mmCIF file of C-alpha atoms in Angstrom:
data_model
loop_
_atom_site.group_PDB
_atom_site.id
_atom_site.type_symbol
_atom_site.label_atom_id
_atom_site.label_comp_id
_atom_site.label_asym_id
_atom_site.label_seq_id
_atom_site.Cartn_x
_atom_site.Cartn_y
_atom_site.Cartn_z
ATOM 1 C CA MET A 61 -4.382 -59.359 -2.975
ATOM 2 C CA HIS A 62 -4.552 -60.195 0.727
ATOM 3 C CA PRO A 63 -1.475 -59.026 2.639
ATOM 4 C CA SER A 64 -0.818 -62.527 3.945
ATOM 5 C CA ARG A 65 -0.413 -63.852 0.392
ATOM 6 C CA TYR A 66 0.589 -60.826 -1.680
ATOM 7 C CA ARG A 67 3.865 -59.192 -0.718
ATOM 8 C CA PRO A 68 3.191 -55.711 -2.216
ATOM 9 C CA ALA A 69 -0.026 -55.499 -0.180
ATOM 10 C CA ALA A 70 1.839 -56.581 2.959
ATOM 11 C CA GLU A 71 4.463 -53.893 2.369
ATOM 12 C CA LYS A 72 1.764 -51.274 1.799
ATOM 13 C CA LEU A 73 0.032 -52.364 5.018
ATOM 14 C CA LEU A 74 3.251 -51.986 6.993
ATOM 15 C CA ALA A 75 3.967 -48.581 5.456
ATOM 16 C CA GLN A 76 0.460 -47.129 5.901
ATOM 17 C CA GLY A 77 -0.773 -48.838 9.014
ATOM 18 C CA GLU A 78 -3.866 -50.986 9.250
ATOM 19 C CA LEU A 79 -6.538 -48.264 9.424
ATOM 20 C CA ALA A 80 -5.270 -46.333 6.401
ATOM 21 C CA PHE A 81 -4.677 -49.566 4.444
ATOM 22 C CA GLU A 82 -8.211 -50.816 5.136
ATOM 23 C CA ALA A 83 -9.693 -47.399 4.266
ATOM 24 C CA ASP A 84 -7.914 -47.551 0.891
ATOM 25 C CA ARG A 85 -9.192 -51.077 0.311
ATOM 26 C CA MET A 86 -12.736 -49.959 1.175
ATOM 27 C CA ARG A 87 -12.519 -47.056 -1.280
ATOM 28 C CA ASP A 88 -11.256 -49.416 -3.981
ATOM 29 C CA ALA A 89 -14.062 -51.862 -3.286
ATOM 30 C CA VAL A 90 -16.823 -49.234 -3.336
ATOM 31 C CA GLU A 91 -15.391 -47.729 -6.531
ATOM 32 C CA TRP A 92 -15.367 -51.166 -8.190
ATOM 33 C CA ILE A 93 -18.936 -51.901 -7.064
ATOM 34 C CA LYS A 94 -20.164 -48.566 -8.449
ATOM 35 C CA SER A 95 -18.397 -49.089 -11.765
ATOM 36 C CA HIS A 96 -19.488 -52.756 -12.124
ATOM 37 C CA PRO A 97 -23.006 -52.945 -10.620
ATOM 38 C CA GLN A 98 -24.197 -55.874 -12.743
ATOM 39 C CA GLU A 99 -21.116 -57.967 -12.064
ATOM 40 C CA PHE A 100 -21.348 -57.131 -8.356
ATOM 41 C CA ALA A 101 -25.009 -58.222 -8.278
ATOM 42 C CA THR A 102 -24.182 -61.461 -10.110
ATOM 43 C CA LEU A 103 -21.295 -62.260 -7.768
ATOM 44 C CA THR A 104 -23.454 -61.483 -4.722
ATOM 45 C CA VAL A 105 -26.192 -63.864 -5.900
ATOM 46 C CA GLN A 106 -23.598 -66.573 -6.619
ATOM 47 C CA ARG A 107 -21.967 -66.151 -3.220
ATOM 48 C CA THR A 108 -25.342 -66.294 -1.455
ATOM 49 C CA ALA A 109 -26.320 -69.432 -3.371
ATOM 50 C CA HIS A 110 -22.994 -71.120 -2.602
ATOM 51 C CA PHE A 111 -23.298 -70.194 1.069
ATOM 52 C CA TRP A 112 -26.789 -71.631 1.516
ATOM 53 C CA PHE A 113 -26.417 -74.469 -0.999
ATOM 54 C CA PRO A 114 -22.725 -75.438 -0.950
ATOM 55 C CA PRO A 115 -21.417 -77.847 -3.574
ATOM 56 C CA GLY A 116 -21.396 -81.434 -2.375
ATOM 57 C CA ARG A 117 -18.769 -84.099 -2.879
ATOM 58 C CA ASN A 118 -21.137 -86.013 -5.176
ATOM 59 C CA PRO A 119 -24.797 -85.734 -6.346
ATOM 60 C CA GLY A 120 -26.116 -87.605 -3.286
ATOM 61 C CA HIS A 121 -24.224 -85.371 -0.894
ATOM 62 C CA GLN A 122 -25.381 -82.279 -2.814
ATOM 63 C CA ALA A 123 -29.018 -83.437 -2.579
ATOM 64 C CA ALA A 124 -28.655 -84.039 1.173
ATOM 65 C CA LEU A 125 -27.226 -80.533 1.674
ATOM 66 C CA VAL A 126 -30.101 -78.969 -0.287
ATOM 67 C CA ILE A 127 -32.710 -80.932 1.685
ATOM 68 C CA LEU A 128 -31.126 -80.049 5.034
ATOM 69 C CA THR A 129 -30.912 -76.369 4.094
ATOM 70 C CA LEU A 130 -34.553 -76.282 3.008
ATOM 71 C CA LEU A 131 -35.626 -78.064 6.211
ATOM 72 C CA ALA A 132 -33.626 -75.521 8.231
ATOM 73 C CA PHE A 133 -35.457 -72.659 6.485
ATOM 74 C CA LEU A 134 -38.805 -74.360 7.221
ATOM 75 C CA GLY A 135 -37.827 -74.782 10.865
ATOM 76 C CA LEU A 136 -36.748 -71.161 11.100
ATOM 77 C CA GLY A 137 -40.029 -70.033 9.579
ATOM 78 C CA ASP A 138 -41.942 -72.170 12.053
ATOM 79 C CA ALA A 139 -39.883 -70.855 14.979
ATOM 80 C CA VAL A 140 -40.461 -67.182 14.173
ATOM 81 C CA ALA A 141 -44.081 -67.469 13.064
ATOM 82 C CA PRO A 142 -46.557 -66.071 15.583
ATOM 83 C CA SER A 143 -48.473 -68.767 17.432
#
């Protein structure tokens, strides 16, 4: 329902102004999160997993992405660990 792809949202944005429109969207989002906590948690875990371990073009590419992500985490841990 993004205003750039959904005409009624674009019209509402123009009528209300950006700050009021975004405040309404925030209220809607918080209300949905409070009324669907389990679904919100599931979607958050899925989004986090897809961010850090994105789907590859094929199994080899997927494996390379997983290995590189894990190596990056190891490097980060080594960089922030006290010496």
